[in-house]
Amino acid sequence: MAVFKPFKAIRPQPSLAKEVASKPYDVLDSQEAKKEAEGNPHSFLRVIKPEIDLPEDTDPYSEEVYEKGRDNFRNLCQDETFIKDVERSFYLYRLTMNGRSQSGLVGCCDYQEYYDGRIKKHELTRTAKENDRVRHVECLNANAEPVFFSYRGVPEINEFVESVLAGVPVYDFVADDGVRHELWTISDPVQITFLENAFLDVPDLYVADGHHRTAAAARVGQNRKSLNPSHDGNEEYNFFMAVLFPDDQLEIF
């Protein structure tokens, strides 16, 4: 059983999506990130690599770095670079590279399934990197980047995805590295119920990328549960953002 829930995303204005979009936090070092974000006040690197806005000798794991990321995020929300959806939704994300596309569903997974072994990992994690992502999530009070999960493809879900792809995307742009990014929102209650129920029949999820972010999300959930005597399992901290791709669309390098 895979718990998969819709959520109210905080996402960029469509006209600013290309400026906001960035590579993942662990792909670039601080100097590379600073160069990529240069001249672009909307770059999401200012949230996930906030040391680029601080003096060069700043310790990237210092408290002021996490606080700077939080402040940058708040500023992007206040100036309406970001908007918050009013309805809980799933999202369909398609990326195309070198003529090859893959489409994944974006929603929230239950951290307890990580501890229960239904979210399966294939890498060990390092405590220092986990601690870094825990502090980032705690300070930001948000999941800045989705983790990348896979699952054994289900024909009914595949057919549903194809029907959504026939519509007009909210975002459609080609990033500077040549990768095309498209995203659709799924807000219809009937469609949401279908997806939630369909994933209940998916036995396991597999971490393709984001082992440290997954472990950090689970730790944050556990921490907040332990501090809440009224915990009932429906609180937002029980869930973290993920994008789920069927196994038959993946290409292993």
PDB file of C-alpha atoms in Angstrom:
ATOM      1  CA  MET A   1       0.000   0.000   0.000  1.00  0.00           C
ATOM      2  CA  ALA A   2       1.412   3.397  -1.007  1.00  0.00           C
ATOM      3  CA  VAL A   3      -0.141   6.412   0.697  1.00  0.00           C
ATOM      4  CA  PHE A   4      -0.178   9.286  -1.792  1.00  0.00           C
ATOM      5  CA  LYS A   5      -1.900  12.552  -0.943  1.00  0.00           C
ATOM      6  CA  PRO A   6      -2.657  15.841  -2.743  1.00  0.00           C
ATOM      7  CA  PHE A   7      -1.426  19.121  -1.289  1.00  0.00           C
ATOM      8  CA  LYS A   8      -1.601  22.886  -1.779  1.00  0.00           C
ATOM      9  CA  ALA A   9       1.601  23.701  -3.609  1.00  0.00           C
ATOM     10  CA  ILE A  10       3.556  26.911  -3.323  1.00  0.00           C
ATOM     11  CA  ARG A  11       4.808  27.379  -6.870  1.00  0.00           C
ATOM     12  CA  PRO A  12       6.125  30.109  -9.170  1.00  0.00           C
ATOM     13  CA  GLN A  13       4.048  32.405 -11.308  1.00  0.00           C
ATOM     14  CA  PRO A  14       3.967  30.765 -14.770  1.00  0.00           C
ATOM     15  CA  SER A  15       5.700  33.768 -16.311  1.00  0.00           C
ATOM     16  CA  LEU A  16       8.625  33.378 -13.875  1.00  0.00           C
ATOM     17  CA  ALA A  17       8.940  29.585 -13.887  1.00  0.00           C
ATOM     18  CA  LYS A  18      12.074  29.472 -16.024  1.00  0.00           C
ATOM     19  CA  GLU A  19      13.799  32.099 -13.869  1.00  0.00           C
ATOM     20  CA  VAL A  20      12.906  30.268 -10.639  1.00  0.00           C
ATOM     21  CA  ALA A  21      13.828  26.765 -11.826  1.00  0.00           C
ATOM     22  CA  SER A  22      17.211  25.472 -10.709  1.00  0.00           C
ATOM     23  CA  LYS A  23      19.276  22.331 -10.507  1.00  0.00           C
ATOM     24  CA  PRO A  24      19.042  20.271  -7.267  1.00  0.00           C
ATOM     25  CA  TYR A  25      20.906  21.494  -4.196  1.00  0.00           C
ATOM     26  CA  ASP A  26      23.504  18.698  -4.271  1.00  0.00           C
ATOM     27  CA  VAL A  27      24.465  18.970  -7.955  1.00  0.00           C
ATOM     28  CA  LEU A  28      26.357  22.254  -7.627  1.00  0.00           C
ATOM     29  CA  ASP A  29      28.923  23.448  -5.143  1.00  0.00           C
ATOM     30  CA  SER A  30      28.547  26.925  -3.646  1.00  0.00           C
ATOM     31  CA  GLN A  31      30.675  28.694  -6.276  1.00  0.00           C
ATOM     32  CA  GLU A  32      28.886  26.988  -9.168  1.00  0.00           C
ATOM     33  CA  ALA A  33      25.510  27.853  -7.660  1.00  0.00           C
ATOM     34  CA  LYS A  34      26.532  31.481  -7.167  1.00  0.00           C
ATOM     35  CA  LYS A  35      27.573  31.729 -10.798  1.00  0.00           C
ATOM     36  CA  GLU A  36      24.325  30.156 -12.061  1.00  0.00           C
ATOM     37  CA  ALA A  37      22.177  32.500  -9.943  1.00  0.00           C
ATOM     38  CA  GLU A  38      24.141  35.628 -10.815  1.00  0.00           C
ATOM     39  CA  GLY A  39      21.846  38.438 -11.963  1.00  0.00           C
ATOM     40  CA  ASN A  40      18.715  36.390 -11.277  1.00  0.00           C
ATOM     41  CA  PRO A  41      16.935  37.404  -8.049  1.00  0.00           C
ATOM     42  CA  HIS A  42      14.252  34.753  -8.629  1.00  0.00           C
ATOM     43  CA  SER A  43      16.569  31.734  -8.773  1.00  0.00           C
ATOM     44  CA  PHE A  44      15.526  28.974  -6.375  1.00  0.00           C
ATOM     45  CA  LEU A  45      19.211  28.417  -5.667  1.00  0.00           C
ATOM     46  CA  ARG A  46      18.834  31.334  -3.250  1.00  0.00           C
ATOM     47  CA  VAL A  47      16.550  29.085  -1.191  1.00  0.00           C
ATOM     48  CA  ILE A  48      18.329  25.736  -1.468  1.00  0.00           C
ATOM     49  CA  LYS A  49      21.920  27.095  -1.622  1.00  0.00           C
ATOM     50  CA  PRO A  50      21.462  30.309   0.380  1.00  0.00           C
ATOM     51  CA  GLU A  51      25.147  30.631   1.228  1.00  0.00           C
ATOM     52  CA  ILE A  52      25.503  32.227  -2.223  1.00  0.00           C
ATOM     53  CA  ASP A  53      23.990  35.396  -0.721  1.00  0.00           C
ATOM     54  CA  LEU A  54      26.432  35.459   2.204  1.00  0.00           C
ATOM     55  CA  PRO A  55      30.182  36.161   2.444  1.00  0.00           C
ATOM     56  CA  GLU A  56      32.343  33.524   0.758  1.00  0.00           C
ATOM     57  CA  ASP A  57      33.925  32.343   4.008  1.00  0.00           C
ATOM     58  CA  THR A  58      30.519  31.499   5.539  1.00  0.00           C
ATOM     59  CA  ASP A  59      30.189  27.951   6.844  1.00  0.00           C
ATOM     60  CA  PRO A  60      27.481  26.384   4.604  1.00  0.00           C
ATOM     61  CA  TYR A  61      26.162  24.460   7.623  1.00  0.00           C
ATOM     62  CA  SER A  62      25.887  27.471   9.925  1.00  0.00           C
ATOM     63  CA  GLU A  63      22.557  28.625  11.303  1.00  0.00           C
ATOM     64  CA  GLU A  64      22.724  31.893   9.373  1.00  0.00           C
ATOM     65  CA  VAL A  65      22.697  29.946   6.108  1.00  0.00           C
ATOM     66  CA  TYR A  66      19.428  28.151   6.931  1.00  0.00           C
ATOM     67  CA  GLU A  67      17.930  31.426   8.154  1.00  0.00           C
ATOM     68  CA  LYS A  68      18.991  33.155   4.930  1.00  0.00           C
ATOM     69  CA  GLY A  69      17.244  30.446   2.896  1.00  0.00           C
ATOM     70  CA  ARG A  70      14.091  30.935   4.972  1.00  0.00           C
ATOM     71  CA  ASP A  71      14.232  34.722   4.516  1.00  0.00           C
ATOM     72  CA  ASN A  72      14.809  34.408   0.761  1.00  0.00           C
ATOM     73  CA  PHE A  73      11.852  32.034   0.511  1.00  0.00           C
ATOM     74  CA  ARG A  74       9.605  34.416   2.439  1.00  0.00           C
ATOM     75  CA  ASN A  75      10.647  37.303   0.215  1.00  0.00           C
ATOM     76  CA  LEU A  76       9.797  35.321  -2.925  1.00  0.00           C
ATOM     77  CA  CYS A  77       6.366  34.612  -1.453  1.00  0.00           C
ATOM     78  CA  GLN A  78       5.796  38.210  -0.388  1.00  0.00           C
ATOM     79  CA  ASP A  79       6.694  39.677  -3.767  1.00  0.00           C
ATOM     80  CA  GLU A  80       4.394  37.097  -5.393  1.00  0.00           C
ATOM     81  CA  THR A  81       7.106  35.339  -7.327  1.00  0.00           C
ATOM     82  CA  PHE A  82       5.412  32.350  -5.686  1.00  0.00           C
ATOM     83  CA  ILE A  83       1.695  31.695  -5.391  1.00  0.00           C
ATOM     84  CA  LYS A  84      -0.071  29.173  -3.159  1.00  0.00           C
ATOM     85  CA  ASP A  85      -2.791  26.973  -4.586  1.00  0.00           C
ATOM     86  CA  VAL A  86      -6.155  27.275  -2.849  1.00  0.00           C
ATOM     87  CA  GLU A  87      -7.122  23.667  -3.576  1.00  0.00           C
ATOM     88  CA  ARG A  88      -5.354  20.452  -2.659  1.00  0.00           C
ATOM     89  CA  SER A  89      -4.044  19.034  -5.913  1.00  0.00           C
ATOM     90  CA  PHE A  90      -1.821  16.449  -7.484  1.00  0.00           C
ATOM     91  CA  TYR A  91       0.540  17.605 -10.221  1.00  0.00           C
ATOM     92  CA  LEU A  92       1.806  15.890 -13.349  1.00  0.00           C
ATOM     93  CA  TYR A  93       5.386  16.685 -14.310  1.00  0.00           C
ATOM     94  CA  ARG A  94       6.954  15.773 -17.649  1.00  0.00           C
ATOM     95  CA  LEU A  95      10.580  16.375 -18.530  1.00  0.00           C
ATOM     96  CA  THR A  96      12.079  15.815 -21.947  1.00  0.00           C
ATOM     97  CA  MET A  97      15.806  15.429 -22.573  1.00  0.00           C
ATOM     98  CA  ASN A  98      17.429  14.540 -25.902  1.00  0.00           C
ATOM     99  CA  GLY A  99      14.021  13.733 -27.357  1.00  0.00           C
ATOM    100  CA  ARG A 100      13.087  11.310 -24.565  1.00  0.00           C
ATOM    101  CA  SER A 101      10.269  12.084 -22.096  1.00  0.00           C
ATOM    102  CA  GLN A 102       9.167  10.723 -18.753  1.00  0.00           C
ATOM    103  CA  SER A 103       6.114  11.756 -16.748  1.00  0.00           C
ATOM    104  CA  GLY A 104       5.687  11.572 -12.987  1.00  0.00           C
ATOM    105  CA  LEU A 105       2.950  12.414 -10.514  1.00  0.00           C
ATOM    106  CA  VAL A 106       3.745  14.892  -7.752  1.00  0.00           C
ATOM    107  CA  GLY A 107       2.093  14.515  -4.359  1.00  0.00           C
ATOM    108  CA  CYS A 108       2.898  13.702  -0.745  1.00  0.00           C
ATOM    109  CA  CYS A 109       4.049  10.379   0.717  1.00  0.00           C
ATOM    110  CA  ASP A 110       3.771   9.188   4.319  1.00  0.00           C
ATOM    111  CA  TYR A 111       7.084   9.232   6.209  1.00  0.00           C
ATOM    112  CA  GLN A 112       6.028   6.209   8.283  1.00  0.00           C
ATOM    113  CA  GLU A 113       6.176   4.049   5.150  1.00  0.00           C
ATOM    114  CA  TYR A 114       9.909   4.798   5.011  1.00  0.00           C
ATOM    115  CA  TYR A 115      10.371   3.312   8.477  1.00  0.00           C
ATOM    116  CA  ASP A 116       8.011   0.442   7.646  1.00  0.00           C
ATOM    117  CA  GLY A 117      10.107  -0.534   4.620  1.00  0.00           C
ATOM    118  CA  ARG A 118       7.481   0.226   1.990  1.00  0.00           C
ATOM    119  CA  ILE A 119       9.590   3.092   0.683  1.00  0.00           C
ATOM    120  CA  LYS A 120      12.669   1.149  -0.291  1.00  0.00           C
ATOM    121  CA  LYS A 121      16.172   2.584  -0.477  1.00  0.00           C
ATOM    122  CA  HIS A 122      19.312   1.308  -2.209  1.00  0.00           C
ATOM    123  CA  GLU A 123      21.912   3.614  -0.657  1.00  0.00           C
ATOM    124  CA  LEU A 124      23.190   4.253   2.831  1.00  0.00           C
ATOM    125  CA  THR A 125      22.965   7.841   4.031  1.00  0.00           C
ATOM    126  CA  ARG A 126      25.522  10.023   5.780  1.00  0.00           C
ATOM    127  CA  THR A 127      24.516  11.582   9.091  1.00  0.00           C
ATOM    128  CA  ALA A 128      26.044  14.981   8.264  1.00  0.00           C
ATOM    129  CA  LYS A 129      24.047  15.267   5.026  1.00  0.00           C
ATOM    130  CA  GLU A 130      20.872  14.105   6.778  1.00  0.00           C
ATOM    131  CA  ASN A 131      21.386  16.697   9.495  1.00  0.00           C
ATOM    132  CA  ASP A 132      21.833  19.392   6.853  1.00  0.00           C
ATOM    133  CA  ARG A 133      18.525  18.582   5.175  1.00  0.00           C
ATOM    134  CA  VAL A 134      16.728  18.252   8.517  1.00  0.00           C
ATOM    135  CA  ARG A 135      17.833  21.765   9.472  1.00  0.00           C
ATOM    136  CA  HIS A 136      16.852  23.082   6.060  1.00  0.00           C
ATOM    137  CA  VAL A 137      13.334  21.619   6.268  1.00  0.00           C
ATOM    138  CA  GLU A 138      12.864  22.655   9.897  1.00  0.00           C
ATOM    139  CA  CYS A 139      13.981  26.237   9.306  1.00  0.00           C
ATOM    140  CA  LEU A 140      12.154  26.646   6.000  1.00  0.00           C
ATOM    141  CA  ASN A 141       9.079  24.767   7.286  1.00  0.00           C
ATOM    142  CA  ALA A 142       8.676  23.333   3.807  1.00  0.00           C
ATOM    143  CA  ASN A 143       9.937  20.633   1.458  1.00  0.00           C
ATOM    144  CA  ALA A 144      11.965  22.679  -0.997  1.00  0.00           C
ATOM    145  CA  GLU A 145      12.529  19.873  -3.521  1.00  0.00           C
ATOM    146  CA  PRO A 146      10.593  16.693  -4.282  1.00  0.00           C
ATOM    147  CA  VAL A 147      12.317  13.362  -3.877  1.00  0.00           C
ATOM    148  CA  PHE A 148      12.323  11.071  -6.929  1.00  0.00           C
ATOM    149  CA  PHE A 149      10.528   7.757  -6.395  1.00  0.00           C
ATOM    150  CA  SER A 150       9.650   4.973  -8.778  1.00  0.00           C
ATOM    151  CA  TYR A 151       6.994   2.261  -8.668  1.00  0.00           C
ATOM    152  CA  ARG A 152       6.010  -0.706 -10.753  1.00  0.00           C
ATOM    153  CA  GLY A 153       3.798   0.749 -13.478  1.00  0.00           C
ATOM    154  CA  VAL A 154       0.023   0.275 -13.304  1.00  0.00           C
ATOM    155  CA  PRO A 155      -1.967   0.331 -16.593  1.00  0.00           C
ATOM    156  CA  GLU A 156      -4.867   2.297 -15.081  1.00  0.00           C
ATOM    157  CA  ILE A 157      -2.525   4.986 -13.752  1.00  0.00           C
ATOM    158  CA  ASN A 158      -0.656   5.107 -17.067  1.00  0.00           C
ATOM    159  CA  GLU A 159      -3.942   5.635 -18.932  1.00  0.00           C
ATOM    160  CA  PHE A 160      -4.947   8.378 -16.521  1.00  0.00           C
ATOM    161  CA  VAL A 161      -1.605  10.148 -17.007  1.00  0.00           C
ATOM    162  CA  GLU A 162      -1.992  10.013 -20.792  1.00  0.00           C
ATOM    163  CA  SER A 163      -5.418  11.671 -20.509  1.00  0.00           C
ATOM    164  CA  VAL A 164      -3.983  14.529 -18.432  1.00  0.00           C
ATOM    165  CA  LEU A 165      -1.069  15.002 -20.843  1.00  0.00           C
ATOM    166  CA  ALA A 166      -3.627  15.738 -23.575  1.00  0.00           C
ATOM    167  CA  GLY A 167      -4.511  18.975 -21.772  1.00  0.00           C
ATOM    168  CA  VAL A 168      -2.683  22.304 -21.688  1.00  0.00           C
ATOM    169  CA  PRO A 169       0.164  22.502 -19.133  1.00  0.00           C
ATOM    170  CA  VAL A 170       0.447  25.296 -16.590  1.00  0.00           C
ATOM    171  CA  TYR A 171       4.212  25.430 -17.196  1.00  0.00           C
ATOM    172  CA  ASP A 172       6.105  24.699 -20.376  1.00  0.00           C
ATOM    173  CA  PHE A 173       9.666  25.941 -20.782  1.00  0.00           C
ATOM    174  CA  VAL A 174      13.108  24.778 -21.867  1.00  0.00           C
ATOM    175  CA  ALA A 175      15.831  25.331 -19.277  1.00  0.00           C
ATOM    176  CA  ASP A 176      19.294  26.596 -20.158  1.00  0.00           C
ATOM    177  CA  ASP A 177      20.635  23.018 -20.195  1.00  0.00           C
ATOM    178  CA  GLY A 178      18.144  22.073 -22.935  1.00  0.00           C
ATOM    179  CA  VAL A 179      15.743  20.060 -20.763  1.00  0.00           C
ATOM    180  CA  ARG A 180      12.060  20.812 -21.347  1.00  0.00           C
ATOM    181  CA  HIS A 181       9.826  21.011 -18.264  1.00  0.00           C
ATOM    182  CA  GLU A 182       6.013  20.802 -18.322  1.00  0.00           C
ATOM    183  CA  LEU A 183       3.533  20.642 -15.461  1.00  0.00           C
ATOM    184  CA  TRP A 184      -0.216  20.101 -15.190  1.00  0.00           C
ATOM    185  CA  THR A 185      -2.427  20.542 -12.115  1.00  0.00           C
ATOM    186  CA  ILE A 186      -4.939  17.853 -11.107  1.00  0.00           C
ATOM    187  CA  SER A 187      -7.588  19.455  -8.879  1.00  0.00           C
ATOM    188  CA  ASP A 188     -10.776  17.643  -9.848  1.00  0.00           C
ATOM    189  CA  PRO A 189     -12.072  15.754  -6.756  1.00  0.00           C
ATOM    190  CA  VAL A 190     -12.973  12.676  -8.805  1.00  0.00           C
ATOM    191  CA  GLN A 191      -9.475  12.502 -10.305  1.00  0.00           C
ATOM    192  CA  ILE A 192      -7.874  13.049  -6.914  1.00  0.00           C
ATOM    193  CA  THR A 193      -9.882  10.214  -5.382  1.00  0.00           C
ATOM    194  CA  PHE A 194      -8.944   7.951  -8.282  1.00  0.00           C
ATOM    195  CA  LEU A 195      -5.228   8.558  -7.784  1.00  0.00           C
ATOM    196  CA  GLU A 196      -5.339   8.152  -4.010  1.00  0.00           C
ATOM    197  CA  ASN A 197      -7.171   4.837  -4.364  1.00  0.00           C
ATOM    198  CA  ALA A 198      -5.032   3.636  -7.281  1.00  0.00           C
ATOM    199  CA  PHE A 199      -1.827   4.042  -5.289  1.00  0.00           C
ATOM    200  CA  LEU A 200      -3.273   2.128  -2.359  1.00  0.00           C
ATOM    201  CA  ASP A 201      -2.859  -0.919  -4.608  1.00  0.00           C
ATOM    202  CA  VAL A 202       0.817  -0.128  -5.308  1.00  0.00           C
ATOM    203  CA  PRO A 203       2.761  -2.262  -2.811  1.00  0.00           C
ATOM    204  CA  ASP A 204       6.075  -0.390  -2.668  1.00  0.00           C
ATOM    205  CA  LEU A 205       7.868   2.783  -3.705  1.00  0.00           C
ATOM    206  CA  TYR A 206      11.574   2.895  -4.560  1.00  0.00           C
ATOM    207  CA  VAL A 207      13.927   5.816  -3.909  1.00  0.00           C
ATOM    208  CA  ALA A 208      15.559   6.651  -7.235  1.00  0.00           C
ATOM    209  CA  ASP A 209      17.115   9.931  -6.100  1.00  0.00           C
ATOM    210  CA  GLY A 210      16.878  11.772  -2.805  1.00  0.00           C
ATOM    211  CA  HIS A 211      17.928   9.333  -0.103  1.00  0.00           C
ATOM    212  CA  HIS A 212      19.084  12.103   2.244  1.00  0.00           C
ATOM    213  CA  ARG A 213      15.993  14.229   1.644  1.00  0.00           C
ATOM    214  CA  THR A 214      13.762  11.198   2.292  1.00  0.00           C
ATOM    215  CA  ALA A 215      15.597  10.312   5.492  1.00  0.00           C
ATOM    216  CA  ALA A 216      15.455  13.945   6.606  1.00  0.00           C
ATOM    217  CA  ALA A 217      11.715  14.190   5.928  1.00  0.00           C
ATOM    218  CA  ALA A 218      11.161  11.046   8.002  1.00  0.00           C
ATOM    219  CA  ARG A 219      13.227  12.442  10.864  1.00  0.00           C
ATOM    220  CA  VAL A 220      11.336  15.740  10.796  1.00  0.00           C
ATOM    221  CA  GLY A 221       8.049  13.834  10.895  1.00  0.00           C
ATOM    222  CA  GLN A 222       9.212  11.746  13.837  1.00  0.00           C
ATOM    223  CA  ASN A 223      10.476  14.807  15.707  1.00  0.00           C
ATOM    224  CA  ARG A 224       7.249  16.728  15.273  1.00  0.00           C
ATOM    225  CA  LYS A 225       5.175  13.695  16.190  1.00  0.00           C
ATOM    226  CA  SER A 226       7.109  13.311  19.439  1.00  0.00           C
ATOM    227  CA  LEU A 227       6.381  16.956  20.321  1.00  0.00           C
ATOM    228  CA  ASN A 228       2.653  16.700  19.629  1.00  0.00           C
ATOM    229  CA  PRO A 229       0.650  14.940  22.353  1.00  0.00           C
ATOM    230  CA  SER A 230      -2.476  15.237  20.185  1.00  0.00           C
ATOM    231  CA  HIS A 231      -0.892  13.520  17.151  1.00  0.00           C
ATOM    232  CA  ASP A 232      -3.504  11.758  14.983  1.00  0.00           C
ATOM    233  CA  GLY A 233      -1.560  11.000  11.771  1.00  0.00           C
ATOM    234  CA  ASN A 234      -3.246  13.629   9.611  1.00  0.00           C
ATOM    235  CA  GLU A 235      -0.897  16.523  10.369  1.00  0.00           C
ATOM    236  CA  GLU A 236       1.104  17.980   7.484  1.00  0.00           C
ATOM    237  CA  TYR A 237       4.397  16.856   9.036  1.00  0.00           C
ATOM    238  CA  ASN A 238       3.391  13.244   8.368  1.00  0.00           C
ATOM    239  CA  PHE A 239       3.846  13.796   4.639  1.00  0.00           C
ATOM    240  CA  PHE A 240       6.606  14.977   2.322  1.00  0.00           C
ATOM    241  CA  MET A 241       6.714  15.953  -1.341  1.00  0.00           C
ATOM    242  CA  ALA A 242       7.693  13.355  -3.926  1.00  0.00           C
ATOM    243  CA  VAL A 243       7.422  12.804  -7.663  1.00  0.00           C
ATOM    244  CA  LEU A 244       6.557   9.235  -8.665  1.00  0.00           C
ATOM    245  CA  PHE A 245       7.629   7.830 -12.033  1.00  0.00           C
ATOM    246  CA  PRO A 246       6.591   4.375 -13.292  1.00  0.00           C
ATOM    247  CA  ASP A 247       9.517   1.998 -13.701  1.00  0.00           C
ATOM    248  CA  ASP A 248       8.971   1.479 -17.431  1.00  0.00           C
ATOM    249  CA  GLN A 249       9.727   5.150 -18.132  1.00  0.00           C
ATOM    250  CA  LEU A 250      13.096   5.233 -16.385  1.00  0.00           C
ATOM    251  CA  GLU A 251      16.423   5.075 -18.117  1.00  0.00           C
ATOM    252  CA  ILE A 252      19.316   3.853 -15.994  1.00  0.00           C
ATOM    253  CA  PHE A 253      22.696   5.432 -16.714  1.00  0.00           C
TER     254      PHE A 253
END
